[in-house]
């Protein structure tokens, strides 16, 4: 399931106002949500040009809302300070929808599998998006929030509505059938799931019928 599909499955029917945090240069899920009828504002310092985008950080966002939901794809593990960012998001919208990854859950069998897949793809003349060495990657990204820190801060402000572990490395490998292969190995217990999808309702917001799916 893509993040767009997941977000649409969690959102109430449009029209709804949605804030995407950290849409990146490629624009995130904002175009798909806008095409589905949602009123979308997507923010990122590197956001593309366009009517739904603003090239600002979450700290710089001066729109008081309210929004019906916040969506963020692989963003919050970077955000510092995390607590104040989540405070702001919880105040802006009752629903938080995340696509994230637990980078610190990479154990040795998982690392070995990923790096061997990377070598096979390189040998076949492909150029995977991800790094060849996960040890080097972790050394360069030691400032990222581990899964437990991210979940603790999210859980302090939101009640979980949906959570599922998902394959993640296929995004970095971009090889044929990699997602299904990764999912099969996860199901067999051979490697760890690194990605996850999450939806939660702000503890500060009294849930109303309008907030339901």
CSV table of C-alpha atoms in Angstrom, one decimal:
chain,number,residue,atom,x,y,z
A,1,UNK,CA,0.0,0.0,0.0
A,2,UNK,CA,1.4,3.4,-1.0
A,3,UNK,CA,1.3,6.3,1.4
A,4,UNK,CA,-1.2,8.0,-0.9
A,5,UNK,CA,-3.5,5.0,-0.6
A,6,UNK,CA,-3.1,4.8,3.1
A,7,UNK,CA,-3.8,8.6,3.6
A,8,UNK,CA,-6.9,8.3,1.5
A,9,UNK,CA,-8.1,5.3,3.5
A,10,UNK,CA,-7.8,7.3,6.7
A,11,UNK,CA,-9.2,10.6,5.6
A,12,UNK,CA,-12.9,11.5,5.8
A,13,UNK,CA,-14.6,12.2,2.5
A,14,UNK,CA,-13.7,15.6,0.9
A,15,UNK,CA,-13.9,18.4,1.1
A,16,UNK,CA,-11.5,18.4,4.0
A,17,UNK,CA,-8.5,20.6,4.7
A,18,UNK,CA,-5.2,18.8,4.8
A,19,UNK,CA,-1.7,19.9,5.7
A,20,UNK,CA,1.3,18.0,4.3
A,21,UNK,CA,4.5,18.6,6.3
A,22,UNK,CA,7.8,18.0,4.5
A,23,UNK,CA,6.5,17.4,0.9
A,24,UNK,CA,10.1,17.7,-0.5
A,25,UNK,CA,11.2,18.6,-3.9
A,26,UNK,CA,8.9,16.0,-5.6
A,27,UNK,CA,5.8,17.4,-3.9
A,28,UNK,CA,4.8,14.5,-1.7
A,29,UNK,CA,1.2,13.2,-1.7
A,30,UNK,CA,-0.3,16.7,-2.1
A,31,UNK,CA,-1.1,16.4,-5.9
A,32,UNK,CA,-2.9,13.1,-5.4
A,33,UNK,CA,-4.9,14.5,-2.4
A,34,UNK,CA,-5.8,17.6,-4.3
A,35,UNK,CA,-6.9,15.6,-7.3
A,36,UNK,CA,-9.2,13.6,-4.9
A,37,UNK,CA,-10.9,16.8,-3.9
A,38,UNK,CA,-9.1,17.8,-0.7
A,39,UNK,CA,-8.1,21.4,0.1
A,40,UNK,CA,-4.3,20.8,0.5
A,41,UNK,CA,-1.5,23.0,1.8
A,42,UNK,CA,2.0,21.4,1.5
A,43,UNK,CA,5.0,22.9,3.1
A,44,UNK,CA,8.7,22.3,2.8
A,45,UNK,CA,11.7,24.6,2.4
A,46,UNK,CA,12.4,22.8,-0.9
A,47,UNK,CA,8.7,22.5,-2.0
A,48,UNK,CA,8.1,22.9,-5.8
A,49,UNK,CA,6.3,25.9,-7.2
A,50,UNK,CA,2.5,25.6,-7.3
A,51,UNK,CA,-0.7,26.8,-5.7
A,52,UNK,CA,-0.8,24.1,-3.0
A,53,UNK,CA,2.8,24.6,-2.0
A,54,UNK,CA,4.7,27.0,0.4
A,55,UNK,CA,8.5,27.0,0.7
A,56,UNK,CA,8.6,27.3,4.5
A,57,UNK,CA,9.4,25.1,7.6
A,58,UNK,CA,6.8,24.0,10.1
A,59,UNK,CA,8.2,26.6,12.5
A,60,UNK,CA,7.5,29.3,9.9
A,61,UNK,CA,4.0,28.2,9.2
A,62,UNK,CA,1.6,31.0,10.2
A,63,UNK,CA,-1.6,29.5,9.0
A,64,UNK,CA,-3.7,29.0,12.2
A,65,UNK,CA,-5.8,26.3,10.7
A,66,UNK,CA,-7.8,24.5,11.5
A,67,UNK,CA,-7.0,21.6,9.3
A,68,UNK,CA,-8.8,18.2,9.3
A,69,UNK,CA,-5.6,16.2,9.1
A,70,UNK,CA,-1.8,16.4,8.9
A,71,UNK,CA,0.1,14.0,6.6
A,72,UNK,CA,3.8,13.5,6.8
A,73,UNK,CA,5.9,11.0,4.8
A,74,UNK,CA,9.3,10.1,6.2
A,75,UNK,CA,9.7,13.5,7.8
A,76,UNK,CA,9.3,13.4,11.6
A,77,UNK,CA,12.4,11.4,12.3
A,78,UNK,CA,14.4,14.5,11.0
A,79,UNK,CA,12.5,17.1,13.0
A,80,UNK,CA,14.2,18.8,15.9
A,81,UNK,CA,12.9,19.8,18.3
A,82,UNK,CA,10.3,17.1,17.8
A,83,UNK,CA,8.1,17.8,20.9
A,84,UNK,CA,7.3,21.3,20.0
A,85,UNK,CA,6.6,20.3,16.3
A,86,UNK,CA,4.2,17.7,17.4
A,87,UNK,CA,2.5,20.1,19.8
A,88,UNK,CA,1.9,22.5,16.9
A,89,UNK,CA,0.6,19.7,14.7
A,90,UNK,CA,-1.8,18.4,17.4
A,91,UNK,CA,-3.1,21.9,17.8
A,92,UNK,CA,-3.6,22.4,14.0
A,93,UNK,CA,-5.5,19.2,13.2
A,94,UNK,CA,-7.2,16.3,15.0
A,95,UNK,CA,-5.7,13.6,12.8
A,96,UNK,CA,-2.1,12.7,12.1
A,97,UNK,CA,-1.2,10.3,9.3
A,98,UNK,CA,2.4,9.1,9.0
A,99,UNK,CA,4.6,7.1,6.7
A,100,UNK,CA,7.8,6.5,8.7
A,101,UNK,CA,10.7,4.1,9.3
A,102,UNK,CA,12.4,2.6,12.3
A,103,UNK,CA,16.0,2.9,11.1
A,104,UNK,CA,17.4,1.7,14.4
A,105,UNK,CA,15.7,-1.7,14.0
A,106,UNK,CA,18.1,-2.8,11.3
A,107,UNK,CA,19.6,-6.0,12.8
A,108,UNK,CA,22.5,-8.0,11.2
A,109,UNK,CA,20.4,-10.3,9.1
A,110,UNK,CA,18.4,-7.3,7.8
A,111,UNK,CA,21.6,-5.4,7.0
A,112,UNK,CA,23.2,-8.4,5.3
A,113,UNK,CA,20.1,-9.0,3.1
A,114,UNK,CA,19.9,-5.3,2.1
A,115,UNK,CA,23.6,-5.0,1.3
A,116,UNK,CA,23.7,-8.2,-0.7
A,117,UNK,CA,20.6,-7.1,-2.7
A,118,UNK,CA,22.4,-3.8,-3.3
A,119,UNK,CA,25.5,-5.6,-4.6
A,120,UNK,CA,23.5,-7.8,-6.9
A,121,UNK,CA,21.7,-4.8,-8.5
A,122,UNK,CA,25.0,-2.9,-8.9
A,123,UNK,CA,26.6,-6.0,-10.6
A,124,UNK,CA,23.6,-6.0,-12.9
A,125,UNK,CA,24.3,-2.5,-14.0
A,126,UNK,CA,21.6,-0.8,-11.9
A,127,UNK,CA,22.1,2.2,-9.6
A,128,UNK,CA,20.1,1.8,-6.4
A,129,UNK,CA,18.9,4.9,-4.6
A,130,UNK,CA,20.1,3.7,-1.3
A,131,UNK,CA,23.7,3.5,0.1
A,132,UNK,CA,25.9,0.4,-0.3
A,133,UNK,CA,26.8,0.3,3.4
A,134,UNK,CA,24.2,0.7,6.1
A,135,UNK,CA,27.0,1.2,8.7
A,136,UNK,CA,28.2,4.2,6.9
A,137,UNK,CA,24.7,5.5,6.4
A,138,UNK,CA,24.0,5.2,10.2
A,139,UNK,CA,27.2,7.0,11.0
A,140,UNK,CA,26.1,9.9,8.7
A,141,UNK,CA,22.6,10.0,10.2
A,142,UNK,CA,23.3,9.6,13.9
A,143,UNK,CA,21.0,12.6,14.7
A,144,UNK,CA,17.8,10.9,13.5
A,145,UNK,CA,15.2,10.1,16.1
A,146,UNK,CA,15.0,6.3,16.8
A,147,UNK,CA,11.7,4.6,16.5
A,148,UNK,CA,11.1,4.5,20.3
A,149,UNK,CA,11.7,8.2,20.7
A,150,UNK,CA,9.4,9.1,17.8
A,151,UNK,CA,6.6,6.8,19.1
A,152,UNK,CA,6.9,8.1,22.6
A,153,UNK,CA,6.4,11.7,21.5
A,154,UNK,CA,3.6,10.8,19.1
A,155,UNK,CA,1.9,8.6,21.7
A,156,UNK,CA,2.0,11.4,24.3
A,157,UNK,CA,-0.2,13.5,22.0
A,158,UNK,CA,-2.2,11.1,19.9
A,159,UNK,CA,-4.3,7.9,20.4
A,160,UNK,CA,-3.4,5.3,17.8
A,161,UNK,CA,-6.1,4.6,15.3
A,162,UNK,CA,-4.0,2.4,12.9
A,163,UNK,CA,-0.5,1.0,12.9
A,164,UNK,CA,1.2,-1.5,10.6
A,165,UNK,CA,4.8,-2.5,9.9
A,166,UNK,CA,5.7,-2.4,6.2
A,167,UNK,CA,8.7,-3.2,3.9
A,168,UNK,CA,11.0,-0.2,3.4
A,169,UNK,CA,14.3,-1.1,1.8
A,170,UNK,CA,12.6,-1.7,-1.6
A,171,UNK,CA,12.4,2.1,-2.0
A,172,UNK,CA,16.2,2.3,-1.7
A,173,UNK,CA,16.9,-0.8,-3.9
A,174,UNK,CA,14.3,-0.2,-6.7
A,175,UNK,CA,14.9,-3.7,-8.0
A,176,UNK,CA,12.3,-5.9,-9.7
A,177,UNK,CA,9.9,-7.6,-7.2
A,178,UNK,CA,11.9,-6.2,-4.3
A,179,UNK,CA,8.9,-5.1,-2.3
A,180,UNK,CA,7.2,-8.5,-2.5
A,181,UNK,CA,10.5,-10.3,-1.8
A,182,UNK,CA,11.1,-8.0,1.3
A,183,UNK,CA,7.5,-8.5,2.5
A,184,UNK,CA,7.9,-12.3,2.2
A,185,UNK,CA,11.2,-12.3,4.2
A,186,UNK,CA,9.5,-10.2,6.9
A,187,UNK,CA,6.6,-12.5,7.1
A,188,UNK,CA,9.0,-15.5,7.4
A,189,UNK,CA,10.9,-13.7,10.2
A,190,UNK,CA,14.1,-13.6,8.3
A,191,UNK,CA,14.5,-9.8,8.3
A,192,UNK,CA,13.0,-7.0,10.3
A,193,UNK,CA,10.3,-4.6,9.0
A,194,UNK,CA,11.7,-1.1,9.0
A,195,UNK,CA,8.8,0.9,7.5
A,196,UNK,CA,5.5,1.6,9.2
A,197,UNK,CA,2.2,3.4,8.6
A,198,UNK,CA,0.5,5.2,11.5
A,199,UNK,CA,-2.7,7.2,12.0
A,200,UNK,CA,-3.7,8.7,15.3
A,201,UNK,CA,-6.2,11.2,16.8
A,202,UNK,CA,-5.0,14.1,18.9
A,203,UNK,CA,-5.7,13.6,22.6
A,204,UNK,CA,-6.5,17.4,22.7
A,205,UNK,CA,-9.4,17.0,20.2
A,206,UNK,CA,-12.7,15.6,21.1
A,207,UNK,CA,-13.6,13.3,18.3
A,208,UNK,CA,-16.7,14.3,16.4
A,209,UNK,CA,-18.6,12.5,13.6
A,210,UNK,CA,-16.9,14.9,11.2
A,211,UNK,CA,-13.5,13.4,12.1
A,212,UNK,CA,-14.5,9.8,11.4
A,213,UNK,CA,-13.7,8.0,8.2
